Coordinates of C-alpha atoms and ligand atoms in Angstrom, one line a residue:
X1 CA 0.0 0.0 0.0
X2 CA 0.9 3.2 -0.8
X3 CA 2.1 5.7 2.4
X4 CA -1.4 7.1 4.2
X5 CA -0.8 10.8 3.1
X6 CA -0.5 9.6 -0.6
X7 CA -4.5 8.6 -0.2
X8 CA -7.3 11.1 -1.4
X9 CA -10.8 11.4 0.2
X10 CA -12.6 8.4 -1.6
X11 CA -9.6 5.7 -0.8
X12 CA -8.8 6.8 2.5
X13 CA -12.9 6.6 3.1
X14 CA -13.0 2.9 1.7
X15 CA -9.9 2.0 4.2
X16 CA -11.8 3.9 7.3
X17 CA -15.1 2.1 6.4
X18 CA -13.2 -1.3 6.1
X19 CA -11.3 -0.6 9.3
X20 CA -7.8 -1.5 7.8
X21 CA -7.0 2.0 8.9
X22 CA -8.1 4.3 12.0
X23 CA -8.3 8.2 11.3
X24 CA -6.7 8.6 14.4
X25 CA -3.8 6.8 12.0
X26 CA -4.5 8.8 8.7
X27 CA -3.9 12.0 11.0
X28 CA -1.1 10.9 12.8
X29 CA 0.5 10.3 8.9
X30 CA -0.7 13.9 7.7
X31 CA 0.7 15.3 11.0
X32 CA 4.1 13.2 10.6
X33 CA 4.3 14.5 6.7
X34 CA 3.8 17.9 7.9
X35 CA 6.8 18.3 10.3
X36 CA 8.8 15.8 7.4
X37 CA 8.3 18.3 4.8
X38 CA 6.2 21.8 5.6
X39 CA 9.8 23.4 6.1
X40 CA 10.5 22.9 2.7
X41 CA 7.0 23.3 1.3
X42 CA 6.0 26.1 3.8
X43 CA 2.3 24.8 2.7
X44 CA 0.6 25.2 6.3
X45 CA 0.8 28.4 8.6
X46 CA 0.0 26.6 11.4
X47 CA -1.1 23.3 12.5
X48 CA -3.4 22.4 15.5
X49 CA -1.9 19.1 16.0
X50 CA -3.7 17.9 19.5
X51 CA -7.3 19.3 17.8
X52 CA -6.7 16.8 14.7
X53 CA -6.1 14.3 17.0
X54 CA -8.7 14.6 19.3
X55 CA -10.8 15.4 15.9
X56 CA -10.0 12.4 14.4
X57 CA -10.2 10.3 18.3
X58 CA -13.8 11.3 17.9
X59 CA -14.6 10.4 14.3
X60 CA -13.1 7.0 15.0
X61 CA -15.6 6.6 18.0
X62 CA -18.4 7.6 15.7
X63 CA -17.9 5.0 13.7
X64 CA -17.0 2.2 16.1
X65 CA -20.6 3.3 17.6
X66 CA -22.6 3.2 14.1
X67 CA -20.2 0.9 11.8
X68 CA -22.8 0.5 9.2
X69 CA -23.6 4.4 8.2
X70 CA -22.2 5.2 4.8
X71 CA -19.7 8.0 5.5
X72 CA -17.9 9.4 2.9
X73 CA -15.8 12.0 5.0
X74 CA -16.2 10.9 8.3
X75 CA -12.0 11.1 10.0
X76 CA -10.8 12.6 6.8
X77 CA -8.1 15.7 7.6
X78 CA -8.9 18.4 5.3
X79 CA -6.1 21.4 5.2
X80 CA -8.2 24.9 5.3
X81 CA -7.0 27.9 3.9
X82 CA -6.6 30.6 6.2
X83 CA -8.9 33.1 5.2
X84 CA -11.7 30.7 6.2
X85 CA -13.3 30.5 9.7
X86 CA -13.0 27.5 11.9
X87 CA -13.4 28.5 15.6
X88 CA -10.7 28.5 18.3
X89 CA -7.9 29.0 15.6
X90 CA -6.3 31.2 14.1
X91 CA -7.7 33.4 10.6
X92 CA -4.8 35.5 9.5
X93 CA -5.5 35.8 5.4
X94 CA -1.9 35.7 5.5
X95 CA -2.2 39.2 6.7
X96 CA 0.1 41.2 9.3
X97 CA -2.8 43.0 10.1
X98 CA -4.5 39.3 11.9
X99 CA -1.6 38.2 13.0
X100 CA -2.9 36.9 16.1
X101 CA -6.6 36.9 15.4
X102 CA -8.4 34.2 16.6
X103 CA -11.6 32.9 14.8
X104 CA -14.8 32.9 17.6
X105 CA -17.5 30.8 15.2
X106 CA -16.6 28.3 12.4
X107 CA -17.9 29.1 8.9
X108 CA -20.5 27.5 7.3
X109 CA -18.6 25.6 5.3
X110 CA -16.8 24.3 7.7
X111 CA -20.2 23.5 10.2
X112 CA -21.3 21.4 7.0
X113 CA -17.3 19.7 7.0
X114 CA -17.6 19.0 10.8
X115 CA -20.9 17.7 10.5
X116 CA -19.9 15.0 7.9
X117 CA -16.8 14.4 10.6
X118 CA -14.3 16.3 8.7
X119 CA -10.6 17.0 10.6
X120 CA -9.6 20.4 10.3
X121 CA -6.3 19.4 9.8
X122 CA -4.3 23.4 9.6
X123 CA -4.1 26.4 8.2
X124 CA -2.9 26.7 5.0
X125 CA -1.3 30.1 3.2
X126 CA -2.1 32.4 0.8
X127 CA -1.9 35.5 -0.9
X128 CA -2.4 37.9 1.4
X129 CA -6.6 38.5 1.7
X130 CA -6.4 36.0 -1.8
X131 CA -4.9 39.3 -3.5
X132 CA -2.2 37.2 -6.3
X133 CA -1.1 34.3 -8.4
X134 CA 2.1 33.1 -6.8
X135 CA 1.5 33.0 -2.7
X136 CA 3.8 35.1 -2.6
X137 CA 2.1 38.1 -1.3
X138 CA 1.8 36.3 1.7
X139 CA 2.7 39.0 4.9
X140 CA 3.3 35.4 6.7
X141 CA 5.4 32.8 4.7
X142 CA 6.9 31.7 1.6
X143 CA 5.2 28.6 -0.1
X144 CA 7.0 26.3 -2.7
X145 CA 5.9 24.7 -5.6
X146 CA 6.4 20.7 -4.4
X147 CA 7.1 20.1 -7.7
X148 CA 9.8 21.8 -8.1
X149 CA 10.7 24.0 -5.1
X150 CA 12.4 26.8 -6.8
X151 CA 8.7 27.8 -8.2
X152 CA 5.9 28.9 -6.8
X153 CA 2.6 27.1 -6.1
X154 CA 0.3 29.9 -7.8
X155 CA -2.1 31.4 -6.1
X156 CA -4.1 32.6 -4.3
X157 CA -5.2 29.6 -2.2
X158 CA -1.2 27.9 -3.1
X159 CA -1.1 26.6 0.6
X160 CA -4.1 25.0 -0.2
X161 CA -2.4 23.2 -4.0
X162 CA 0.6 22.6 -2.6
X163 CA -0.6 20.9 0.2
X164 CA -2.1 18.4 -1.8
X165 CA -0.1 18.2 -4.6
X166 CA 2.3 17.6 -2.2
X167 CA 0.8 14.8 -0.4
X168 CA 0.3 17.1 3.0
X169 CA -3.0 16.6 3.8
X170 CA -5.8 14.2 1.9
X171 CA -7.9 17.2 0.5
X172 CA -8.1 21.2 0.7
X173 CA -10.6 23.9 0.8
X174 CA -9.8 27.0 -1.5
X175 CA -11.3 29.8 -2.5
X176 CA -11.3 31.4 -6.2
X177 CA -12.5 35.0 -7.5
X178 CA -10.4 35.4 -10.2
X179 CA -8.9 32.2 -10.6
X180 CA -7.4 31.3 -7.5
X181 CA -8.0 27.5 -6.9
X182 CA -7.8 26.9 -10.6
X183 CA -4.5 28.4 -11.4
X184 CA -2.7 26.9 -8.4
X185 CA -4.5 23.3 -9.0
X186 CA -2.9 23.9 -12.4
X187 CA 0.5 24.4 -11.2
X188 CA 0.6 21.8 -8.4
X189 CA -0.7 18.7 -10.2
X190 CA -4.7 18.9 -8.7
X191 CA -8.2 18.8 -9.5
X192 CA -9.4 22.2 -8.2
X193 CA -13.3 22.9 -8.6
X194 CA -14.8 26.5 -8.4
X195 CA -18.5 26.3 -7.9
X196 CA -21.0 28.3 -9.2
X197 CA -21.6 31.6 -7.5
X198 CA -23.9 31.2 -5.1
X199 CA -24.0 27.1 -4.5
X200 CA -21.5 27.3 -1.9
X201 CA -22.0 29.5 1.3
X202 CA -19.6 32.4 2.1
X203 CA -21.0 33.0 5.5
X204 CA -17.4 32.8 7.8
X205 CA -15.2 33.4 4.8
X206 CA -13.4 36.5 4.6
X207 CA -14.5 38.3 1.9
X208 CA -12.3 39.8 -1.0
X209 CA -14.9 40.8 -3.7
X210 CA -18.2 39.5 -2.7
X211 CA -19.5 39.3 -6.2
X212 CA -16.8 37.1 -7.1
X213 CA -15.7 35.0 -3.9
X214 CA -16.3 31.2 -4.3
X215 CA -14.8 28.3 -2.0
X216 CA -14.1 25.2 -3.4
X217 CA -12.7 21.6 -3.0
X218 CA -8.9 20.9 -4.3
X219 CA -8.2 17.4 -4.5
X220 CA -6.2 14.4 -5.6
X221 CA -9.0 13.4 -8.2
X222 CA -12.3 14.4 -9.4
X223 CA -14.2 12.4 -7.0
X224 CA -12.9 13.7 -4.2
X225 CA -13.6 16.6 -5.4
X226 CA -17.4 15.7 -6.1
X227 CA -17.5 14.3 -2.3
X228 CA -16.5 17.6 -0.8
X229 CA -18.6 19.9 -3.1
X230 CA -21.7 17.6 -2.0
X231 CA -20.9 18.4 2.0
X232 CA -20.0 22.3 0.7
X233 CA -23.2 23.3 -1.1
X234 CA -26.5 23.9 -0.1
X235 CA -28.7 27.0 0.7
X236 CA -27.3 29.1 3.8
X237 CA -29.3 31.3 5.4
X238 CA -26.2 32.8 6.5
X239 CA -25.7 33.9 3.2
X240 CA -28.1 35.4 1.0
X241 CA -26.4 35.0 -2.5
X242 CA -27.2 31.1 -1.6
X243 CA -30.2 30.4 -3.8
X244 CA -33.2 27.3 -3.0
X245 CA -31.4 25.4 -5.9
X246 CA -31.7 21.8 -5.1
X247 CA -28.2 20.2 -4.9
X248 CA -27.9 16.8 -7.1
X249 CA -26.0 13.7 -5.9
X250 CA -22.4 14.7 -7.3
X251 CA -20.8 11.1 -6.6
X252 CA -23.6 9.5 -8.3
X253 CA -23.4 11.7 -11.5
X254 CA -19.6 10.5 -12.2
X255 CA -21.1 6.7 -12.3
X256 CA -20.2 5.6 -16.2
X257 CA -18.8 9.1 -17.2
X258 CA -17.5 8.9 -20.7
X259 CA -16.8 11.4 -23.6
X260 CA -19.1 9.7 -25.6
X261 CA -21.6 12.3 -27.0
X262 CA -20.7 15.4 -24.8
X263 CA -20.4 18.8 -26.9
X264 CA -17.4 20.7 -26.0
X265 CA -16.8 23.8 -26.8
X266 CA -13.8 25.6 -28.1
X267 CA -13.8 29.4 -27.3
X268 CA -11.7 30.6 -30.2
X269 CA -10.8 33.7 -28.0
X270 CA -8.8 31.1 -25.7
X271 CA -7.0 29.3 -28.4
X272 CA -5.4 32.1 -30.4
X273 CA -3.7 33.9 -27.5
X274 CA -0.4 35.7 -27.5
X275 CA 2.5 34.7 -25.0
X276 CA 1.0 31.3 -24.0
X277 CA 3.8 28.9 -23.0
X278 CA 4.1 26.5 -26.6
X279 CA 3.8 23.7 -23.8
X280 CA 1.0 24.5 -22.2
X281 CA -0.6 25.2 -25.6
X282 CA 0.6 21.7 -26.5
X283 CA -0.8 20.1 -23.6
X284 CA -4.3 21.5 -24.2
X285 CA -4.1 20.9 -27.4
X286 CA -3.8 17.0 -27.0
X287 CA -6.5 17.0 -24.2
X288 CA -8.4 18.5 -26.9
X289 CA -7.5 15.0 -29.1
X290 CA -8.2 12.9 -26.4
X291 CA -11.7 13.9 -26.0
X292 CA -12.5 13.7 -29.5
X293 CA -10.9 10.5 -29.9
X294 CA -13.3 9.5 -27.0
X295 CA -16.2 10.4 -28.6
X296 CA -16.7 14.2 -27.7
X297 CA -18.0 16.2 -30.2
X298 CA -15.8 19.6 -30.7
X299 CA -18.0 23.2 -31.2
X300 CA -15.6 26.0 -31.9
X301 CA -17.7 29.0 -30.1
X302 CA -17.0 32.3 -29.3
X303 CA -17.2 34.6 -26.5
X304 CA -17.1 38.1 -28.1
X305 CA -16.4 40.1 -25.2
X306 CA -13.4 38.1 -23.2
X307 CA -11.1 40.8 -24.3
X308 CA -12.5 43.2 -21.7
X309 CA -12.5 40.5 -18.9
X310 CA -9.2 41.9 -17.2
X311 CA -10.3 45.5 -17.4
X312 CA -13.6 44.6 -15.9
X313 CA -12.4 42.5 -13.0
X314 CA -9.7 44.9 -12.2
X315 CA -12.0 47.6 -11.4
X316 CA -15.0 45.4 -9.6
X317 CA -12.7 43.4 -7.6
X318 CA -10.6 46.0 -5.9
X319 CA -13.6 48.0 -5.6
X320 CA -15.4 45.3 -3.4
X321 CA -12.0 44.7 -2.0
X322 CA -11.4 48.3 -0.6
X323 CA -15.0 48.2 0.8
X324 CA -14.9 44.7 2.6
X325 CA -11.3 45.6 3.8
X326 CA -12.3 49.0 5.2
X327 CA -13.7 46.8 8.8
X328 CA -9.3 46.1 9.3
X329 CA -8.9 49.7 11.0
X330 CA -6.6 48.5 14.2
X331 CA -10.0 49.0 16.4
X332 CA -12.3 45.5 16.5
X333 CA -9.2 43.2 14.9
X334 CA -5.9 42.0 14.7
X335 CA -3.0 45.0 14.3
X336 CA -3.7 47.9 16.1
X337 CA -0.4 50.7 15.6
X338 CA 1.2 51.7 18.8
X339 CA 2.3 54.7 17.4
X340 CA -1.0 56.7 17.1
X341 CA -2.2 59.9 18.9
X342 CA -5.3 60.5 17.1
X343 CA -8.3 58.1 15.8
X344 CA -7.6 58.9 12.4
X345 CA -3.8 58.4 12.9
X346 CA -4.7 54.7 14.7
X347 CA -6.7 53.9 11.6
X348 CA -4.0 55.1 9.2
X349 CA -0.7 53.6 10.7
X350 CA -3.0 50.3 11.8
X351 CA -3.5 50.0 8.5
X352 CA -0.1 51.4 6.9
X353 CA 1.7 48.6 9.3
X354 CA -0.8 45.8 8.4
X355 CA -1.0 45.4 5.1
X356 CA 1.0 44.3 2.4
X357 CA 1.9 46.4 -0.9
X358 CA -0.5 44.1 -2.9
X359 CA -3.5 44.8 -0.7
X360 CA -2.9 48.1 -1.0
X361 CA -2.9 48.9 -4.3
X362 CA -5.8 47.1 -4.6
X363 CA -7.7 49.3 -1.6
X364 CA -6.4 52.6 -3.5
X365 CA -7.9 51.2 -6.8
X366 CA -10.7 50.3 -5.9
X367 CA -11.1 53.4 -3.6
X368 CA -10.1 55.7 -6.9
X369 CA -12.9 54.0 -9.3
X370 CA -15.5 54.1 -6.8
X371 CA -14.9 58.0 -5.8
X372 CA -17.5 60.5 -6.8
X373 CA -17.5 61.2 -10.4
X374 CA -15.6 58.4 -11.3
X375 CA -18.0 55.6 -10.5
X376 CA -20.3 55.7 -13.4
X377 CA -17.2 55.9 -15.7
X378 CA -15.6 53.3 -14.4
X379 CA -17.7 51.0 -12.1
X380 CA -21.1 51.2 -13.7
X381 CA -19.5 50.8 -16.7
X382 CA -17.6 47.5 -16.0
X383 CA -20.8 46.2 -14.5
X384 CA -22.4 46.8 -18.0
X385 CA -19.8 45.1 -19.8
X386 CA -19.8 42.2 -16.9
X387 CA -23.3 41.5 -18.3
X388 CA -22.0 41.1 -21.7
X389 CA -19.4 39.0 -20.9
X390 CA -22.5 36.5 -18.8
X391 CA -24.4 36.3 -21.7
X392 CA -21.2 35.6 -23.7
X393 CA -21.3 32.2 -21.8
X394 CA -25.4 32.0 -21.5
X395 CA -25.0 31.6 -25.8
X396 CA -22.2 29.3 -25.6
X397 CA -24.1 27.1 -23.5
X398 CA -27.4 26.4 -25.6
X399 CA -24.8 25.1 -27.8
X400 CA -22.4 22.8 -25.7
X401 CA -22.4 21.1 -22.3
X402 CA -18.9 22.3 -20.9
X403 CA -16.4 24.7 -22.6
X404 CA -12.5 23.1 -22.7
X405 CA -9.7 25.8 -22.5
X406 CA -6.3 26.5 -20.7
X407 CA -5.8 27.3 -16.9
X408 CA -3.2 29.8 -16.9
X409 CA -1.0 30.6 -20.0
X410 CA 2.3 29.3 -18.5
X411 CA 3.2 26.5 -15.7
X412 CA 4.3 27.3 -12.6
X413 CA 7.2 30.0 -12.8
X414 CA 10.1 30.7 -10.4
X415 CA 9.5 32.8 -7.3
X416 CA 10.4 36.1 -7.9
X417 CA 10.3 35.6 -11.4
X418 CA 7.4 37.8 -12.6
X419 CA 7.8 41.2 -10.1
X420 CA 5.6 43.2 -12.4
X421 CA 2.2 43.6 -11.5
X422 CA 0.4 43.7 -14.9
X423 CA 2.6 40.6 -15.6
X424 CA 1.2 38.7 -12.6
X425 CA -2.4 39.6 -13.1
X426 CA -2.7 38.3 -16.4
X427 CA -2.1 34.7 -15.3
X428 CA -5.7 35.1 -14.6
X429 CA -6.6 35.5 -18.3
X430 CA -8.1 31.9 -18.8
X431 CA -9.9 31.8 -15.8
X432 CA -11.6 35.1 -14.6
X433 CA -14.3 35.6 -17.5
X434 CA -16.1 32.4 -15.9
X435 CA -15.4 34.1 -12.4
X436 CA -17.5 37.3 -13.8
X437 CA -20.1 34.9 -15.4
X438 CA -20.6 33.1 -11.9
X439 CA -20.5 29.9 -13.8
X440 CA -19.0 26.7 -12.3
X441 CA -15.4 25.7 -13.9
X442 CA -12.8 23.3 -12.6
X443 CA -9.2 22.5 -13.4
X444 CA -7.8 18.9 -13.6
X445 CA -4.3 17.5 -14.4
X446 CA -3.6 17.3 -17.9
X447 CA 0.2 16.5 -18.1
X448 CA 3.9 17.8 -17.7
X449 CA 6.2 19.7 -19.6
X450 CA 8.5 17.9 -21.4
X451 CA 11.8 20.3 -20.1
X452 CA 11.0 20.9 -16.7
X453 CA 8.4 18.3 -16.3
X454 CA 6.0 20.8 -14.2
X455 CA 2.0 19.6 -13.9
X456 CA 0.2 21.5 -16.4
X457 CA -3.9 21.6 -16.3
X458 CA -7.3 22.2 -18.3
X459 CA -10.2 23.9 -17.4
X460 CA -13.6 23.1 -18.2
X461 CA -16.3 25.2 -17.5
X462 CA -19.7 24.4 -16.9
X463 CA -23.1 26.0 -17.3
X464 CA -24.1 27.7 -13.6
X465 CA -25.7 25.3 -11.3
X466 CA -24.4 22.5 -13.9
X467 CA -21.7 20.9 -11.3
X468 CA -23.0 17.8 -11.9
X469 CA -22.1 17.7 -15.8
X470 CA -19.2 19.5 -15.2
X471 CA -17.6 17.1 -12.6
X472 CA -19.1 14.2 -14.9
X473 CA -17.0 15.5 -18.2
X474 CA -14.1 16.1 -16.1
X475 CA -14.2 12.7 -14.5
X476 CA -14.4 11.1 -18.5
X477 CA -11.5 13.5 -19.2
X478 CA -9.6 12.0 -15.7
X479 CA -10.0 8.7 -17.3
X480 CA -8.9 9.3 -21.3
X481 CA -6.0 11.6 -20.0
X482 CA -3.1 9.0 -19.9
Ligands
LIG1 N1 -5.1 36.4 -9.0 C1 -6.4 37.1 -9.0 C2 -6.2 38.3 -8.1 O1 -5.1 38.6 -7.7 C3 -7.4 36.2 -8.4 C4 -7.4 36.0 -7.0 C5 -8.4 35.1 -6.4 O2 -9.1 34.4 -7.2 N2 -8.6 35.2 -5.1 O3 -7.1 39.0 -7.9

């Protein structure tokens, strides 16, 4: 048998139900991993090693009690990324400003984890407040690409990819509002799903831009993938953008997947693309093959208005960004200056000392195109062409059941590589139009570069609410990909 950290969520679940292993086992292996190789990974932040434990003590007792329940996560250690909620520890987004910040309620993604008997196995890093591509805006920690360490994981939830990629933990939560669990499942060899906006709850989750913000599974395969999204979605009343919409049986929907008869689309925009790595071109390109010689039917489509994705997101992200940050002021949390003789000076310097360059730029931009006069020019504007862009992908879909394109347009690059910022944010290219559409897209392993042999992935996007299909083609692309 392979080591226990090698296992994802489905074959570590058939062991636990079979009692060949224990969870208190499976998190004494994660833990053991951790301390082996998180100094050279730098994948967790911290790690709550007597919680797992006595976590995973109880799970085991749960099912010694009721051996016959079907649980699918029940004793599974799950690494969160630390921008996410669970009580009694810590919730730093990576951020200087929460250093020290202690979470008093769990989110409710992670109520619905603990409910299915999840471990909350640590805290995993991040671009600070999920502001990058590379982790390393992180104000706490450098993260390596496990890979190959001299690279970066990608970002912004690359604790989170290299965690799994690197065999530290069985499965991670991330979250995505641009591309963030894409890019870095992409670059550290996993199958990272965002949702649909909306069929996950954010209630707990620190927000970046709330039109955007999605959390989502990263896994070692597609199933696992499919079982966490099923214990993630669901109405919240926590959470109002969390509509009635009934959520299927995912793990059920991958039973026979095949390529047979699915139309895929081809969004010309994404194929004839300047400065995309020839490798990662070549990679897609033979995914592309593989489904056709599988029996998927290729649609070339277009999405007209993809060329004004970038500008669009980079004025209604920060916007929302520099109005959710504006609660980190050194008075209810985290960093509080100790060089301030006035309110205004304790809410400058809090916040001068706190965060990072990255964040900041962000809060002036956003601050700038939502000032008087401005916001109609630039705001209202980019919400106009956000619409667009939504019914871009409404058309594509009466035509095909998942659209196949590139994740990011290179692999993983080196840390400190790309220092410009304009550079950095179009990594994003591939994967933020779906984040403006709100429509469900997922990454999964694809192959290596022939050179540097570095993971490359695809992305297929689904219809919204269409998880089901989505995880169904990805699964029948999982099993032609070889
Ligand atoms: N890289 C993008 C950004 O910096 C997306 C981040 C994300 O999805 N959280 O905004």
């Amino acid at each position: 048998m392979s080591e226990l950290y090698e296992l994802g969520v489905a074959e570590a679940g058939e062991l636990l139900a079979k009692k060949e292993i224990s969870s208190v086992e499976l998190t004494k292996a994660v833990i053991d991993r951790y301390h082996a190789k998180n100094p050279e990974i730098g994948a967790y932040l911290t790690f709550d090693e007597e919680g797992a434990l006595a976590d995973a003590k109880a799970a085991d007792e749960v099912r010694a009690a009721c051996p016959e329940s079907d649980y699918a996560l029940l004793g599974v250690p799950v690494a969160i990324k630390d921008l996410i909620n669970v009580k009694g520890q810590p919730c730093t987004c990576a951020s200087k400003i929460l250093r020290g910040y202690v979470s008093p309620y769990d989110a409710t993604v992670i109520k619905n984890l603990k409910s299915h008997g999840v471990v909350c196995a640590g805290r995993v890093n991040m671009d600070e407040f999920a502001m990058g591509s590379s982790t390393e805006n992180s104000g706490l920690g450098v993260t390596r690409n496990p890979y190959d360490t001299e690279r970066v994981p990608g970002g912004s939830s690359g604790g989170s990819a290299a965690a799994v990629g690197g065999n530290l933990c069985i499965a991670a939560l991330g979250t995505d509002t641009g591309g963030s669990i894409r890019q870095p499942a992409s670059f550290c060899n996993c199958v990272g799903l965002k949702p649909s906006y909306g069929r996950v709850s954010r209630y707990g989750v620190t927000a970046f831009a709330s039109s955007l913000d999605q959390v989502g599974p990263m896994t070692k395969s597609v199933k696992d993938a499919a079982i966490l999204l099923q214990a993630l979605a669901g109405k919240d009343p926590m959470d109002g953008t969390t509509p009635d919409e009934c959520v299927p049986d995912y793990v059920a929907a991958l039973e026979g997947a095949s390529m047979k008869g699915v139309k895929l689309g081809l969004p010309k925009e994404y194929f004839d693309v300047k400065g995309i790595d020839p490798e990662v071109k070549r990679i897609t390109e033979e995914a592309v093959k593989k489904c056709e010689a599988a029996g998927a039917e290729l649609v070339e489509v277009s999405l007209p208005h993809t060329e004004y994705a970038m500008a669009v997101y980079y004025i209604v992200a920060p916007a929302e960004a520099s109005a959710n940050l504006a609660r980190f002021d050194g008075v209810r949390y985290g960093h509080r200056s100790e060089r301030s003789d006035s309110v205004f000076n304790l809410y400058a310097r809090s916040r001068a000392e706190g965060f990072g360059p990255e964040v900041k730029r962000r809060i002036i931009m956003g601050t700038y195109v939502l000032s008087s006069g401005y916001y109609d020019a630039y705001y209202g504007r980019a919400q106009k062409v956000r619409t667009l862009i939504r019914r871009d992908f409404d058309e594509a879909f009466r035509k095909v059941d998942a659209l196949l394109t590139p994740v990011a347009p290179t692999p993983a690059f080196r840390l400190g590589e790309v220092q410009d910022p304009l550079t950095m944010y179009l990594n994003d290219l591939f994967t933020i139009p779906s984040a403006l559409s709100g429509n469900c897209a997922a990454s999964v392993p694809a192959g290596f570069t022939a050179d540097t042999k570095l993971p490359v992935g695809v992305q297929f996007i689904g219809g919204c609410y269409r998880e089901a299909t989505l995880l169904r083609i990805c699964r029948a692309f999982e099993l032609v990909r070889s």
